[in-house]
Amino acid sequence: MNVNTSRRGFLKGAAATGAVLVVGLRPDGALAASGNPTMLTPFVQIGSDGSVTAIIKHFEMGQGPATGLSTLIAEEMGLSMDQIGYDFAPSNPQIYNNTLFGPMQGTGGSTAMANSYLQYRQAGAAARDMLLQAAAQAWGADVSDLSFADGMISGAGKSAPLGDFVEAAAALEAPAEPRLKDPSEFRLIGNPDVRRLDSAAKGNGTAMFAMDIQRPNQMIAMIARPEQQRATAVSVDASGAEGIKGFISAGVLPNKAGVAVFAESTWAAMQARNAISVEWDTSNAETRSSDQIEAEIRAALEAEPTYNVNDADVMAVRAAIDGADTVVEETFYFPLLAHAPMEPLNCTIEQTEDGGILMHDGCQIPTLPHGALAEIFGVPFEKVQIRTVLAGGSFGRRATPQADYQVEAAMAFTLTDRSRPVHLVWSREDDLRSGYYRPAFGHKVRVGLDGSGNIVGWEHRVAGQSIMKGTPFEAFAVQNGIDHSSVEGTVDSPYQIPMASFGLTDTEKATSTLWWRAVGHTHTAYVMEVMMDMAAVAVGIDPVDFRLSYLNGDGPDQQRKAAVLQLAAEKANWGNAPAGRSQGIAVHKSFNSYVAEVVEISGTAEDGIKIEKVTCAVDCGVAVNPDVIKAQMEGAIGYGIGHNMRDKITLTEGVVDQFNFPDYEPLRISDIQEIEVHIVPSAEPPTGVGEPGTPPAAPALANAIAAASNLRIATLPMNDNGASFV
Amino acid sequence: MSISLKVNGKTQEVDADPGTPLLWVIRDDLKMTGTKFGCGVASCGACTVHLNGEPVRACQTYIDDVEGAEITTIEAMSEDKIGAALQQAWVELDVVQCGYCQSGQIMSAAGLLRENPTPSATEIDDYMYGNACRCATYQRIRAGIQRAAEILEA
Ligand code: FES
Ligand code: FES
């Protein structure tokens, strides 16, 4: 073919008229197919060249949905993994909503696979059935005589690539209920050899993160922010930045939350931001210190809780504990924690030719910034487009109810004449000092045990800063005043504990609170599992046996939790640690998955602890991509252990004390010597994997430290208690 | 001011202040985005590039100090024997999660293997200490380096 480069536009146009088959959902939720990709927002798009593209409705922060949802399509279509590609879905809360979130598109709560498992399989199965039907018609054969494998349709003495039937298939009706494969027919789902689709690009520098977006003629914007939350910008004097090469301008954001500094390059923006001077109004600024926050929480734990979470007869519980043979009691405190995803927050906003707004973002909950942008720019919802690109981690930080950084970018953009795209860039300091943290929490627990070592009463108080109150999520996350995320993992624990009371008191927020990988479970699992350990030790019963005696009911919840506990104990050779080593165990259910972990350490708290090995057992239902699940457990264990070893965010008179990684030290490669993950085979629907590995990690380590050193750590981080790590 | 930089074998003139960190010239002027910004204070390693074959943190390396030096970024590592072996191992073992730190991990790992073709786990830990991975892919990074060493030995 003679390709004339001057006619590329035409060639492209011609290619776009090539047949495609798209399969997705109609707004009423029914499966639908079309030959026109603009008519439907699909889950899968198939070109007449045979290319198959999974359209991923969840964002990819490393947790694997790009691979996972593609696997579902490829499985049902009989493709191999190298025959499928992926693209991120546009923002559309009707079609690409998270079915567990309602009419909202977004990723969180470890739900990506759980809410997509049937949808994407159905789309793949429908595409397969339609292509088979089209082939049967073309060949005058019976559908039942045809088969589909590796992108080829064969039967009736013929064989042809699927692309040949795309045009004809696009004219067919989508089957209402395509036949899904029986699990016994799975070749990809559950196959540990399936590789990630994004590995190569992430290893050779070609992967495109939001930070890598360089729109033609874009400006960089950085924001000068107040030191204290809720202080506001009054005015800016930018004369100090005038000589900086590449500096463009500076202006107070319309919402007064800060000052936008515009420059031709990131370095110029950084320098200019340092050089301007801003007058701040601190009359409403936060002035509390973290010591005060801690004192408020500790005081709340000593008072009668505001909410009786499980409507317990608290007096009876207290009497049972008071009359017990042994009482174990502890008060815990958990500090503020930053998420610190590796890629600092950023996004790019531009105005399209038709006056619409286009944002490029590693976007976790597109529906929230989508609405915010429409409102800020006064354009209809349909005139806002969000192009989701790879996100360099999140751990919850990229999803704020206020769409914080996207709104900030939009505010900055409104200061310009909109002729140039604006790429908002945060520094690491912006990130660590932004004020969005895992809230501080305290727990006070008293457990009474009888002479045989049985729990006869468990009084549990929780106090801390609610995440959901005051956000759009309050309506469904807060019931009778109780923010479930403050107590999840306690009152709903599968442990069958008799005579238990759970109380909650909200304390005032000093910073913005935000879900942080595993949300409430980040503190509740620690408390539950350290208390179980303390109780077991106090009555001289093996910690695994002790836990199992509260998991011996026939409910699946108890059985699944008991099974991971036993598997982790067995694989870690529980109770038989080599000389010089100590073990600790913890087990927790979160996001409908069950995870048990054994941490084995050497050394002592005084001389330095080395984490030699973590053995993990997980039950997350059907393991769609076993290797991705293992990787998520490895990462979640590191996330849980790293922060609890040595990290906290503190405030002095409202000002964050930490600046950058040197004072918020990340987990390093030498901190954990080995992690081994075992997956429980299961036919249950798939549940979460991104978060559930985090909650048991720190308590298992704490229990190992207690076994080695008689040091019970109840105030985090661990190194504030004289525990050192090597 | 115009400074000439030799990046991935190609000499290019850039118009930037002499005290500009190499990281921002690579990303913003040369438009090569494989090298990442993570902290800006030499404590995460996301910005690691090679200077005459040695890993350095580009966020704390200033362009007037590197004029004439051989600068290598992740974009050229597929052509490097060690780089290609690492990339192959990274795919075999699916080392990456979010991936944002991984250019820097591979650049540092290449420096290690050049110096020590068969590093032990402890030697890997010592050398790679400064490369943070917030996704905590460390166990696979360790395995990936050892697998690359194996590929190179074969
Ligand atoms: S960006 Fe250079 S070491 Fe972190
Ligand atoms: S893979 Fe995400 S920071 Fe390393």
PDB file of C-alpha atoms and ligand atoms in Angstrom, chain A residues 342, chain B residues 97-102 133-135 137, ligand 2:
ATOM      1  CA  MET A 342       5.112   7.456  45.595  1.00  0.00           C
TER       2      MET A 342
ATOM      3  CA  GLN B  97       2.804  -2.609  41.476  1.00  0.00           C
ATOM      4  CA  CYS B  98       2.074   1.061  40.863  1.00  0.00           C
ATOM      5  CA  GLY B  99       5.403   1.158  39.065  1.00  0.00           C
ATOM      6  CA  TYR B 100       6.289   4.733  39.891  1.00  0.00           C
ATOM      7  CA  CYS B 101       9.519   3.872  41.732  1.00  0.00           C
ATOM      8  CA  GLN B 102      10.586   1.168  39.328  1.00  0.00           C
ATOM      9  CA  CYS B 133       8.992   1.680  47.170  1.00  0.00           C
ATOM     10  CA  ARG B 134       5.796   2.806  48.834  1.00  0.00           C
ATOM     11  CA  CYS B 135       4.019  -0.250  47.409  1.00  0.00           C
ATOM     12  CA  THR B 137       7.624  -4.545  46.294  1.00  0.00           C
TER      13      THR B 137
HETATM   14  S1  FES C   2       5.838   0.021  42.742  1.00  0.00           S
HETATM   15 FE1  FES C   2       4.699   1.627  43.669  1.00  0.00          FE
HETATM   16  S2  FES C   2       6.221   2.733  44.677  1.00  0.00           S
HETATM   17 FE2  FES C   2       7.280   1.016  43.982  1.00  0.00          FE
END
